[in-house]
Amino acid sequence: MSLSSRRRARKAFRAESTYHATGVAIALFFLAPFAITLLASFRHGTEARLPPLPPWPANGISFDSYRSLDTFGAGVWQHTFNSLLVSLATVALTVAVSVLAGYGFSRYRFPLKNVLFVLIIATLMIPFQSILTPLFIILARLGLNNSLFGLTLVYVTLQLPFSVFMMRNAFDAVPKEIEEAARIDGARDLKLLFRVLMPLVLPGIATVAIFAFLNAWNEFLAALVLLSSNEKYTLPVLMMAVRAGRLGAVNWGAVQAGVAVMTLPCLVVFLLLQRYYMRGLMAGAVK
Amino acid sequence: MAGSGPGKALPVRRRRRRHSQWRGLLYIAPAMALVIVFFVMPVLFTGWMSLHNWPLLGSPRWIGFNNYFRMANDGRFVSALRFTTYYTVIVTIAIFAVAFPLAIFVEKHRRFVGAYRTIIFLPVVVGLASASLLWVWLANVDSGFIGPALKALGLVEKSPNLLATFDSAFFTIIVMVVWKIAGFTMIILLTGLQAIPSELTEAARIDGAGRWQRFRYLTLPLMRRTIALALIISVTGSILAFDQFYIMTSGGPQNRMISVVYYIFNQSFVSFNLGYGAALSIALLAILVVISIVQLRLLRVGEDRP
């Protein structure tokens, strides 16, 4: 008996080891590109042109690559600031607009309600890539061409189907009794919304905010088309100049540094707020 | 609801409801304004623009359906269509081939499985533009990582220029996209896998069904809906591909990597044929609508046999 149980234990151990060996190999494939790039971005300027073996900074950590990134466009701070400004403004506006709309769709009855809701959701059916040309013209007519604010408004609109859907469901999940009790206590409309209901839908707001941030921070094509002057570029657009290089020579150190600047915020936001991100993913997928 | 109360209460109720009707519209007004200005108007405007010769400077000129006739004879558009279809098919197959085993792998209840899931998912949250830039460097011939690493391992004699030929550049892009997207598809498939009652699998096992048989005759049919959903997301996403071709290969050797969206971008914002760009956009929309209808059918078929 003890022999067979020992054999079984050995078999289980072997299966376990095989499983984790596979797991580590898979994890390496998905992590390595990040790790290699990040490590390489800290190599000395003289090392940057050499083959990246080993990829880590062999002669001590240096910020040469980040410094050289700063010599492109209007400087990396300016472009990071542009990206942050657009992303945070997109988050703020998306949250404000979708909380109001979600509340309206969840709690009020009005004519054409379903038609209007479907119209907002339909934005998903027609991808923005296919309306970029007229968007370009319309923004110009509104005096919002080459403007970070115009780009923000476009990003907010792109976020609406998901966000309004998310917020309507969040308000739907709040029991009517809570609202009625607050009404009896004298809370009305906006006060009711901000004081009583907002804390209850906070998880939904977190989800909407994360998606708005990541999508605005990462967006490339609309920014490329709608921004035309150098100092307005967001990070992904700036990186096209870095990638193109100067006089036929590409500064790969600057590319690595730029990738690090662009990816780190996304990874941090995701790792800190995984739960809310996954909630949004599921809601989006089920819909 | 209106007719349910006693007669006297009716007028009060009706007044309150009318009052709240306006409030509801007020709450959704900002969202509606954005959708109308930045979505409905551009969609309608696309149709209007497509009937014009619309240069960036100077006034647009009505030319009827000429942009559409031009499209039919535009060899570069046809080849963009062909390339996009080719890319969509290959990338979708590649993503499923990687994501399905991954989903099965991370479905197990073992230690560290949560960590594996998170790591595989990480590339999903970074931008496609960032991912493309990252892989451009990795694939670069001398100062990149892949070529010198292959050489150091003794697999090649000379570090290959992965982005120089169509086949190797295409392969690199597929690997990049799989790396970037597989985690997303994996999570979608994982929810489908987890929805299968374990009693069913257990019963099949007792009846003597092997691992492959259980997968083929139990798991796959039960996951039809989930698979259809993941397919839709992958196909529609791939049809709109742009960033990776623009950033990684700038259209590729002999411009063979120009996707449909890339071609629209070139016509509208490089050559400034805005009217023709709009007509191409309408064509893209039509293609997407047809594909959506076909795929919604697919989903519904999945619903009939849950």
Coordinates of C-alpha atoms in Angstrom, one line a residue:
Chain A
M1 CA 0.0 0.0 0.0
S2 CA 2.7 2.4 1.0
L3 CA 4.6 1.5 -2.2
S4 CA 1.7 2.3 -4.5
S5 CA 0.9 5.6 -2.7
R6 CA 4.6 6.6 -2.9
R7 CA 4.5 5.8 -6.6
R8 CA 1.4 7.9 -7.0
A9 CA 2.9 10.8 -5.1
R10 CA 6.0 10.6 -7.4
K11 CA 3.7 10.6 -10.4
A12 CA 1.8 13.6 -9.1
F13 CA 5.0 15.4 -8.4
R14 CA 6.3 14.8 -11.9
A15 CA 3.0 16.1 -13.4
E16 CA 3.2 19.1 -11.2
S17 CA 6.8 19.8 -12.2
T18 CA 5.9 19.4 -15.9
Y19 CA 3.0 21.8 -15.5
H20 CA 5.1 24.5 -13.8
A21 CA 8.0 24.1 -16.2
T22 CA 5.5 24.7 -19.1
G23 CA 4.0 27.6 -17.1
V24 CA 7.4 29.3 -16.6
A25 CA 8.3 28.9 -20.3
I26 CA 5.0 30.5 -21.3
A27 CA 5.4 33.3 -18.8
L28 CA 8.9 33.9 -20.1
F29 CA 7.6 34.3 -23.7
F30 CA 5.0 36.9 -22.6
L31 CA 7.3 38.8 -20.1
A32 CA 10.6 38.7 -21.9
P33 CA 9.9 41.4 -24.5
F34 CA 9.0 43.9 -21.7
A35 CA 11.9 42.8 -19.4
I36 CA 14.5 42.9 -22.2
T37 CA 13.4 46.3 -23.5
L38 CA 13.3 47.8 -20.0
L39 CA 16.7 46.5 -19.1
A40 CA 18.2 47.6 -22.4
S41 CA 16.9 51.1 -22.0
F42 CA 19.3 51.6 -19.1
R43 CA 22.4 50.7 -21.1
H44 CA 25.1 53.3 -21.7
G45 CA 24.8 55.3 -24.9
T46 CA 28.0 53.7 -26.2
E47 CA 26.4 50.3 -25.6
A48 CA 23.2 51.1 -27.3
R49 CA 24.6 50.5 -30.8
L50 CA 26.1 47.1 -29.9
P51 CA 24.2 43.9 -30.1
P52 CA 22.1 43.5 -27.0
L53 CA 23.9 40.5 -25.5
P54 CA 23.7 40.6 -22.6
P55 CA 20.6 42.9 -22.8
W56 CA 21.2 44.3 -19.4
P57 CA 23.4 47.3 -18.7
A58 CA 26.8 45.7 -18.3
N59 CA 28.6 48.9 -17.5
G60 CA 26.2 50.2 -14.8
I61 CA 22.8 51.9 -15.1
S62 CA 22.6 55.0 -17.3
F63 CA 19.8 57.3 -18.4
D64 CA 21.5 58.1 -21.8
S65 CA 18.6 56.6 -23.7
Y66 CA 16.0 58.6 -21.9
R67 CA 18.1 61.7 -22.4
S68 CA 18.4 61.1 -26.1
L69 CA 14.6 60.5 -26.3
D70 CA 14.2 64.0 -24.9
T71 CA 15.9 65.5 -28.0
F72 CA 13.1 64.4 -30.3
G73 CA 10.1 66.6 -31.0
A74 CA 9.4 69.1 -28.3
G75 CA 11.0 67.0 -25.6
V76 CA 9.7 63.9 -23.9
W77 CA 8.2 65.8 -21.0
Q78 CA 6.0 67.9 -23.3
H79 CA 4.7 64.8 -25.1
T80 CA 4.2 62.9 -21.9
F81 CA 2.3 65.9 -20.5
N82 CA 0.2 65.9 -23.7
S83 CA -0.6 62.2 -23.4
L84 CA -1.4 62.6 -19.7
L85 CA -3.5 65.7 -20.3
V86 CA -5.6 64.0 -23.0
S87 CA -5.9 60.7 -21.0
L88 CA -6.9 62.4 -17.8
A89 CA -9.3 64.8 -19.5
T90 CA -10.8 61.8 -21.3
V91 CA -11.2 60.0 -18.0
A92 CA -12.9 63.0 -16.3
L93 CA -15.2 63.7 -19.2
T94 CA -16.1 60.1 -19.8
V95 CA -16.9 59.5 -16.2
A96 CA -19.0 62.7 -15.9
V97 CA -21.0 62.1 -19.1
S98 CA -21.5 58.4 -18.7
V99 CA -22.6 58.7 -15.0
L100 CA -25.2 61.2 -16.0
A101 CA -26.4 59.2 -19.0
G102 CA -26.3 55.9 -17.1
Y103 CA -28.4 57.5 -14.3
G104 CA -30.8 58.9 -16.9
F105 CA -31.2 55.6 -18.7
S106 CA -31.6 53.6 -15.5
R107 CA -34.0 55.8 -13.5
Y108 CA -36.1 57.9 -15.9
R109 CA -38.6 57.2 -18.5
F110 CA -38.7 59.5 -21.6
P111 CA -39.7 59.3 -25.2
L112 CA -37.4 57.4 -27.6
K113 CA -35.4 56.1 -24.6
N114 CA -34.6 52.8 -26.2
V115 CA -33.9 54.3 -29.6
L116 CA -31.4 56.7 -28.0
F117 CA -29.8 54.0 -26.0
V118 CA -29.4 51.8 -29.1
L119 CA -27.9 54.8 -31.0
I120 CA -25.2 55.1 -28.3
I121 CA -24.5 51.4 -28.3
A122 CA -24.4 51.4 -32.2
T123 CA -21.3 53.5 -32.0
L124 CA -19.6 50.2 -31.5
M125 CA -20.8 48.8 -34.8
I126 CA -19.2 51.5 -36.8
P127 CA -15.5 51.7 -36.1
F128 CA -14.0 55.1 -35.9
Q129 CA -11.3 54.1 -38.4
S130 CA -14.1 54.4 -41.1
I131 CA -15.2 57.9 -40.1
L132 CA -11.8 59.5 -39.6
T133 CA -11.9 61.5 -42.9
P134 CA -15.2 63.3 -42.1
L135 CA -14.1 63.7 -38.4
F136 CA -11.0 65.5 -39.6
I137 CA -13.2 67.9 -41.6
I138 CA -15.9 68.4 -38.9
L139 CA -13.2 69.1 -36.3
A140 CA -11.7 71.7 -38.6
R141 CA -15.1 73.3 -39.1
L142 CA -15.5 73.5 -35.3
G143 CA -12.1 75.1 -35.0
L144 CA -10.9 72.1 -33.1
N145 CA -8.3 70.8 -35.7
N146 CA -4.9 70.2 -34.3
S147 CA -6.3 70.5 -30.8
L148 CA -5.8 68.2 -27.8
F149 CA -9.3 69.2 -26.6
G150 CA -10.8 68.1 -30.0
L151 CA -8.9 64.8 -29.7
T152 CA -10.2 64.4 -26.2
L153 CA -13.8 64.8 -27.3
V154 CA -13.3 62.2 -30.0
Y155 CA -11.8 59.8 -27.4
V156 CA -14.7 60.4 -25.0
T157 CA -17.2 59.6 -27.8
L158 CA -15.4 56.4 -28.5
Q159 CA -15.7 55.4 -24.8
L160 CA -19.4 56.1 -24.6
P161 CA -21.0 52.9 -25.7
F162 CA -19.1 50.8 -23.2
S163 CA -19.2 53.4 -20.4
V164 CA -22.9 54.3 -20.7
F165 CA -23.7 50.6 -20.8
M166 CA -21.5 49.9 -17.8
M167 CA -23.0 52.8 -15.8
R168 CA -26.6 52.0 -16.6
N169 CA -26.0 48.5 -15.3
A170 CA -24.3 49.9 -12.2
F171 CA -27.3 52.1 -11.4
D172 CA -29.7 49.3 -12.2
A173 CA -28.0 47.2 -9.6
V174 CA -28.7 49.8 -6.8
P175 CA -31.9 48.8 -5.0
K176 CA -34.8 51.3 -5.5
E177 CA -35.4 51.3 -1.7
I178 CA -32.1 53.1 -1.0
E179 CA -33.2 55.9 -3.4
E180 CA -36.7 56.1 -1.9
A181 CA -35.4 56.3 1.6
A182 CA -33.0 59.1 0.6
R183 CA -35.9 60.9 -1.2
I184 CA -38.0 60.8 2.0
D185 CA -35.0 62.3 3.8
G186 CA -35.2 65.2 1.4
A187 CA -32.5 64.4 -1.1
R188 CA -33.4 65.4 -4.7
D189 CA -32.0 64.8 -8.1
L190 CA -28.4 65.9 -8.4
K191 CA -27.9 65.9 -4.6
L192 CA -29.4 62.4 -4.5
L193 CA -27.1 61.3 -7.4
F194 CA -23.9 62.7 -5.9
R195 CA -24.3 62.1 -2.2
V196 CA -26.3 58.9 -2.2
L197 CA -25.8 57.0 -5.4
M198 CA -22.3 57.8 -6.5
P199 CA -20.6 55.9 -3.7
L200 CA -22.7 52.9 -4.6
V201 CA -21.6 52.9 -8.2
L202 CA -18.0 53.6 -7.5
P203 CA -16.8 50.2 -8.8
G204 CA -18.5 50.9 -12.1
I205 CA -16.9 54.3 -12.2
A206 CA -13.5 52.7 -11.6
T207 CA -14.0 50.3 -14.5
V208 CA -15.1 53.1 -16.8
A209 CA -12.1 55.3 -15.8
I210 CA -9.5 52.5 -16.3
F211 CA -10.7 51.7 -19.8
A212 CA -10.9 55.4 -20.7
F213 CA -7.4 56.0 -19.5
L214 CA -5.8 53.0 -21.3
N215 CA -7.6 53.6 -24.5
A216 CA -6.8 57.3 -24.6
W217 CA -3.2 56.7 -23.6
N218 CA -2.6 54.0 -26.2
E219 CA -4.6 55.4 -29.2
F220 CA -2.4 56.1 -32.2
L221 CA -4.3 56.5 -35.6
A222 CA -6.7 59.3 -34.5
A223 CA -3.9 61.2 -32.8
L224 CA -1.7 60.8 -35.9
V225 CA -4.4 62.2 -38.2
L226 CA -5.9 64.9 -36.0
L227 CA -2.8 66.4 -34.5
S228 CA -0.6 68.3 -37.0
S229 CA 1.9 70.3 -35.1
N230 CA 4.9 68.9 -33.4
E231 CA 4.4 70.3 -29.9
K232 CA 0.9 68.8 -29.7
Y233 CA 1.9 65.2 -30.4
T234 CA 1.0 62.5 -27.9
L235 CA 3.7 59.9 -27.1
P236 CA 2.7 57.4 -29.8
V237 CA 2.8 60.0 -32.5
L238 CA 6.2 61.4 -31.2
M239 CA 7.6 57.8 -31.4
M240 CA 7.1 57.8 -35.2
A241 CA 9.8 60.5 -35.4
V242 CA 12.0 58.5 -33.1
R243 CA 11.4 55.3 -35.1
A244 CA 12.1 57.0 -38.4
G245 CA 15.5 58.1 -37.0
R246 CA 17.8 60.9 -38.1
L247 CA 19.9 60.9 -41.3
G248 CA 19.2 57.2 -41.8
A249 CA 20.3 56.1 -38.3
V250 CA 17.8 55.0 -35.8
N251 CA 18.5 55.6 -32.2
W252 CA 17.3 52.3 -30.8
G253 CA 18.1 53.4 -27.2
A254 CA 15.6 56.2 -27.6
V255 CA 13.0 53.7 -29.0
Q256 CA 13.5 51.5 -26.0
A257 CA 13.2 54.4 -23.6
G258 CA 10.0 55.6 -25.4
V259 CA 8.5 52.1 -25.2
A260 CA 9.2 52.0 -21.5
V261 CA 7.6 55.4 -20.9
M262 CA 4.5 54.3 -22.9
T263 CA 4.0 50.9 -21.5
L264 CA 4.8 51.3 -17.8
P265 CA 1.7 53.4 -16.9
C266 CA -0.5 50.8 -18.5
L267 CA 1.1 47.9 -16.7
V268 CA 1.0 49.7 -13.3
V269 CA -2.7 50.8 -13.8
F270 CA -3.6 47.2 -14.8
L271 CA -1.7 45.5 -12.0
L272 CA -3.1 47.8 -9.3
L273 CA -6.7 47.7 -10.6
Q274 CA -6.9 44.2 -12.2
R275 CA -10.3 43.5 -10.5
Y276 CA -12.1 46.4 -12.1
Y277 CA -10.4 45.8 -15.5
M278 CA -11.5 42.2 -15.6
R279 CA -15.1 43.2 -14.6
G280 CA -15.2 45.6 -17.5
L281 CA -13.8 42.9 -19.9
M282 CA -16.5 40.5 -18.9
A283 CA -19.2 43.0 -19.2
G284 CA -17.9 44.0 -22.6
A285 CA -17.6 40.5 -23.8
V286 CA -21.0 39.3 -22.6
K287 CA -22.7 42.2 -24.3
Chain B
M1 CA -49.1 51.9 -14.2
A2 CA -50.9 55.1 -15.1
G3 CA -54.3 53.5 -14.9
S4 CA -53.7 51.6 -11.7
G5 CA -54.3 54.4 -9.1
P6 CA -57.6 55.8 -7.9
G7 CA -59.1 58.5 -10.1
K8 CA -58.0 61.5 -8.0
A9 CA -54.3 60.7 -7.9
L10 CA -54.0 60.5 -11.7
P11 CA -53.3 64.1 -12.6
V12 CA -50.6 64.5 -10.0
R13 CA -48.9 61.3 -11.2
R14 CA -49.1 62.3 -14.8
R15 CA -47.6 65.7 -14.0
R16 CA -44.7 64.1 -12.1
R17 CA -44.0 61.7 -14.9
R18 CA -43.9 64.4 -17.5
H19 CA -41.6 66.4 -15.2
S20 CA -39.3 63.4 -14.9
Q21 CA -39.4 62.8 -18.7
W22 CA -37.5 66.1 -19.2
R23 CA -35.1 65.3 -16.5
G24 CA -34.2 62.0 -18.0
L25 CA -33.5 63.7 -21.4
L26 CA -31.4 66.3 -19.6
Y27 CA -29.2 63.6 -18.0
I28 CA -28.5 61.9 -21.3
A29 CA -28.1 65.2 -23.2
P30 CA -24.3 65.5 -23.0
A31 CA -23.8 61.9 -24.1
M32 CA -26.2 62.4 -27.0
A33 CA -24.6 65.7 -28.1
L34 CA -21.2 63.9 -28.3
V35 CA -22.6 61.0 -30.2
I36 CA -24.4 63.2 -32.7
V37 CA -21.5 65.6 -33.4
F38 CA -18.7 63.0 -33.4
F39 CA -20.5 59.9 -34.6
V40 CA -23.8 60.4 -36.3
M41 CA -22.7 63.5 -38.3
P42 CA -19.4 62.0 -39.5
V43 CA -21.2 58.8 -40.6
L44 CA -23.7 60.7 -42.7
F45 CA -21.0 63.1 -43.8
T46 CA -18.9 60.2 -45.1
G47 CA -21.7 59.3 -47.5
W48 CA -21.9 62.9 -48.7
M49 CA -18.2 63.3 -49.1
S50 CA -17.9 60.1 -51.0
L51 CA -19.9 61.6 -53.9
H52 CA -17.4 64.5 -54.3
N53 CA -14.0 65.2 -55.5
W54 CA -12.8 66.7 -52.2
P55 CA -9.3 68.1 -52.0
L56 CA -7.8 69.4 -48.8
L57 CA -7.7 72.9 -50.2
G58 CA -10.1 74.3 -52.7
S59 CA -13.8 73.6 -53.0
P60 CA -15.3 70.1 -53.3
R61 CA -16.9 69.2 -56.6
W62 CA -19.9 66.9 -57.1
I63 CA -18.9 63.8 -59.1
G64 CA -21.7 61.4 -58.3
F65 CA -20.6 57.8 -58.1
N66 CA -17.3 58.3 -59.8
N67 CA -15.3 57.5 -56.7
Y68 CA -17.0 54.2 -56.5
F69 CA -16.3 53.4 -60.1
R70 CA -12.7 54.4 -59.5
M71 CA -12.5 51.9 -56.6
A72 CA -13.5 49.0 -58.8
N73 CA -10.5 49.7 -61.1
D74 CA -8.1 50.5 -58.4
G75 CA -5.5 47.7 -58.3
R76 CA -4.0 49.0 -55.1
F77 CA -7.3 48.9 -53.3
V78 CA -7.9 45.4 -54.5
S79 CA -4.5 44.3 -53.3
A80 CA -5.2 46.0 -49.9
L81 CA -8.4 44.1 -49.7
R82 CA -6.6 40.9 -50.5
F83 CA -3.8 41.5 -48.0
T84 CA -6.3 42.4 -45.2
T85 CA -8.2 39.2 -45.8
Y86 CA -5.1 37.1 -45.8
Y87 CA -3.9 38.8 -42.6
T88 CA -7.2 38.4 -40.9
V89 CA -7.5 34.7 -41.7
I90 CA -3.9 33.9 -40.7
V91 CA -3.9 36.0 -37.5
T92 CA -7.2 34.6 -36.3
I93 CA -6.1 31.1 -36.8
A94 CA -2.8 31.8 -35.1
I95 CA -4.5 33.5 -32.1
F96 CA -6.9 30.6 -31.6
A97 CA -4.1 28.1 -32.0
V98 CA -2.3 29.8 -29.1
A99 CA -5.1 31.0 -27.0
F100 CA -7.1 27.8 -26.8
P101 CA -4.3 25.7 -25.3
L102 CA -3.4 28.6 -23.0
A103 CA -7.1 28.8 -21.8
I104 CA -7.0 25.1 -21.0
F105 CA -3.7 25.5 -19.3
V106 CA -4.8 28.3 -17.0
E107 CA -8.1 26.7 -16.2
K108 CA -6.5 24.2 -13.9
H109 CA -6.7 24.8 -10.2
R110 CA -3.0 24.8 -9.3
R111 CA -0.7 27.0 -7.5
F112 CA 0.6 30.1 -9.4
V113 CA -2.1 29.7 -12.0
G114 CA -3.3 33.2 -11.2
A115 CA 0.2 34.6 -11.8
Y116 CA 0.4 32.8 -15.2
R117 CA -3.0 34.3 -16.2
T118 CA -1.9 37.8 -15.3
I119 CA 1.5 37.5 -17.1
I120 CA -0.1 36.2 -20.3
F121 CA -2.6 39.0 -20.1
L122 CA -0.1 41.8 -19.6
P123 CA 0.6 42.6 -23.3
V124 CA -3.2 43.2 -23.8
V125 CA -3.2 46.4 -21.7
V126 CA -0.3 48.1 -23.6
G127 CA -1.1 49.9 -26.8
L128 CA -0.7 48.2 -30.2
A129 CA 1.6 51.1 -31.2
S130 CA 3.8 50.5 -28.2
A131 CA 3.8 46.8 -28.9
S132 CA 4.8 47.4 -32.5
L133 CA 7.6 49.7 -31.5
L134 CA 8.9 47.2 -29.0
W135 CA 9.0 44.4 -31.6
V136 CA 10.5 46.7 -34.3
W137 CA 13.5 46.9 -32.0
L138 CA 13.4 43.2 -31.0
A139 CA 13.4 42.3 -34.7
N140 CA 16.0 44.8 -35.8
V141 CA 18.9 43.2 -37.6
D142 CA 22.0 44.2 -35.5
S143 CA 21.1 46.1 -32.4
G144 CA 17.8 44.2 -31.9
F145 CA 17.5 41.2 -29.7
I146 CA 16.1 38.3 -31.8
G147 CA 18.7 38.2 -34.6
P148 CA 21.8 38.4 -32.3
A149 CA 20.2 35.9 -29.9
L150 CA 19.6 33.4 -32.7
K151 CA 23.1 33.9 -33.8
A152 CA 24.5 33.5 -30.3
L153 CA 22.5 30.2 -30.0
G154 CA 24.2 29.1 -33.2
L155 CA 20.8 28.7 -35.1
V156 CA 21.8 31.1 -37.8
E157 CA 25.2 32.2 -39.2
K158 CA 24.3 35.8 -39.8
S159 CA 21.7 37.8 -37.9
P160 CA 18.7 37.9 -40.2
N161 CA 16.9 41.1 -41.2
L162 CA 13.5 40.0 -40.2
L163 CA 11.6 43.0 -41.6
A164 CA 13.3 42.9 -45.0
T165 CA 11.3 40.3 -46.8
F166 CA 7.5 40.0 -47.0
D167 CA 7.4 36.5 -45.4
S168 CA 9.7 37.1 -42.5
A169 CA 8.2 40.5 -41.8
F170 CA 4.7 39.1 -42.0
F171 CA 5.7 36.2 -39.7
T172 CA 7.2 38.7 -37.2
I173 CA 4.0 40.8 -37.2
I174 CA 1.9 37.7 -36.6
V175 CA 4.1 36.7 -33.6
M176 CA 3.8 40.2 -32.2
V177 CA 0.0 40.3 -32.6
V178 CA -0.3 36.9 -31.0
W179 CA 1.9 38.0 -28.2
K180 CA -0.2 41.1 -27.8
I181 CA -3.8 39.6 -28.2
A182 CA -3.6 36.0 -27.2
G183 CA -4.2 36.8 -23.5
F184 CA -7.4 38.6 -24.3
T185 CA -8.8 35.7 -26.4
M186 CA -7.6 33.3 -23.6
I187 CA -9.7 35.1 -21.0
I188 CA -12.8 35.0 -23.2
L189 CA -12.3 31.3 -23.8
L190 CA -11.6 30.7 -20.2
T191 CA -15.0 32.0 -19.1
G192 CA -16.5 29.6 -21.6
L193 CA -14.5 26.7 -20.3
Q194 CA -15.4 27.5 -16.7
A195 CA -19.1 27.6 -17.6
I196 CA -19.1 23.9 -18.5
P197 CA -20.4 21.9 -15.6
S198 CA -17.7 19.6 -14.3
E199 CA -20.3 16.8 -13.8
L200 CA -20.6 16.5 -17.6
T201 CA -16.9 16.1 -18.0
E202 CA -16.8 13.6 -15.1
A203 CA -19.6 11.6 -16.6
A204 CA -17.9 11.4 -19.9
R205 CA -14.7 10.3 -18.3
I206 CA -16.5 7.5 -16.5
D207 CA -18.2 6.5 -19.8
G208 CA -14.7 6.0 -21.1
A209 CA -14.2 9.1 -23.2
G210 CA -10.6 9.9 -23.7
R211 CA -9.1 13.4 -23.4
W212 CA -9.4 14.2 -27.1
Q213 CA -13.0 12.8 -27.3
R214 CA -14.1 14.8 -24.4
F215 CA -12.6 17.9 -26.0
R216 CA -14.1 17.2 -29.4
Y217 CA -17.6 16.0 -28.5
L218 CA -18.2 17.9 -25.2
T219 CA -16.0 21.0 -24.7
L220 CA -16.1 22.3 -28.3
P221 CA -19.9 22.0 -28.9
L222 CA -20.6 23.6 -25.5
M223 CA -18.3 26.5 -26.2
R224 CA -19.7 27.3 -29.6
R225 CA -21.1 30.6 -28.4
T226 CA -17.9 31.7 -26.7
I227 CA -15.8 30.7 -29.7
A228 CA -18.1 32.6 -32.0
L229 CA -17.8 35.7 -29.8
A230 CA -14.0 35.4 -29.7
L231 CA -14.0 34.9 -33.5
I232 CA -16.1 38.1 -34.1
I233 CA -13.7 40.2 -31.9
S234 CA -10.7 38.8 -33.7
V235 CA -12.0 39.1 -37.2
T236 CA -13.4 42.7 -36.8
G237 CA -10.2 43.8 -35.0
S238 CA -8.0 42.3 -37.7
I239 CA -9.9 43.9 -40.6
L240 CA -9.2 47.3 -39.0
A241 CA -5.5 46.7 -38.5
F242 CA -3.2 49.6 -39.1
D243 CA -0.7 50.4 -36.4
Q244 CA 1.5 47.4 -36.8
F245 CA 1.9 47.8 -40.6
Y246 CA 2.5 51.5 -40.4
I247 CA 5.0 51.3 -37.5
M248 CA 6.7 48.0 -38.1
T249 CA 7.2 47.9 -41.9
S250 CA 5.8 51.2 -43.2
G251 CA 3.7 49.2 -45.7
G252 CA 6.3 46.5 -46.1
P253 CA 8.5 45.5 -49.0
Q254 CA 7.1 46.6 -52.3
N255 CA 4.1 48.1 -50.4
R256 CA 2.6 44.7 -50.0
M257 CA 1.6 45.3 -46.4
I258 CA -0.9 48.0 -47.0
S259 CA -4.1 47.1 -45.2
V260 CA -7.5 48.6 -46.1
V261 CA -7.4 51.2 -43.2
Y262 CA -3.8 52.0 -44.2
Y263 CA -4.9 52.6 -47.8
I264 CA -7.7 54.9 -46.6
F265 CA -5.2 56.7 -44.5
N266 CA -2.9 57.1 -47.5
Q267 CA -5.6 58.3 -49.8
S268 CA -7.1 60.7 -47.3
F269 CA -4.2 62.1 -45.4
V270 CA -1.1 61.5 -47.5
S271 CA -2.6 62.2 -51.0
F272 CA -5.4 64.3 -49.6
N273 CA -8.1 62.7 -51.8
L274 CA -10.6 63.1 -49.1
G275 CA -13.6 62.2 -51.2
Y276 CA -12.1 59.0 -52.5
G277 CA -11.0 58.2 -48.9
A278 CA -14.6 58.6 -47.8
A279 CA -15.8 56.3 -50.6
L280 CA -13.2 53.7 -49.4
S281 CA -14.5 54.2 -45.9
I282 CA -18.1 53.4 -47.1
A283 CA -16.8 50.2 -48.8
L284 CA -15.0 49.2 -45.5
L285 CA -18.2 49.9 -43.6
A286 CA -20.2 47.8 -46.0
I287 CA -17.7 44.9 -45.6
L288 CA -17.9 45.1 -41.8
V289 CA -21.7 45.2 -41.9
V290 CA -21.9 42.1 -44.1
I291 CA -19.4 40.3 -41.8
S292 CA -21.3 41.3 -38.7
I293 CA -24.5 39.9 -40.1
V294 CA -22.9 36.6 -41.0
Q295 CA -21.3 36.4 -37.6
L296 CA -24.5 37.3 -35.7
R297 CA -26.1 34.4 -37.5
L298 CA -23.2 32.3 -36.3
L299 CA -23.9 33.4 -32.7
R300 CA -27.6 32.7 -33.0
V301 CA -26.9 29.2 -34.4
G302 CA -24.8 28.7 -31.2
E303 CA -27.8 29.8 -29.1
D304 CA -30.1 27.3 -30.7
R305 CA -28.0 24.5 -29.4
P306 CA -26.6 25.6 -26.1

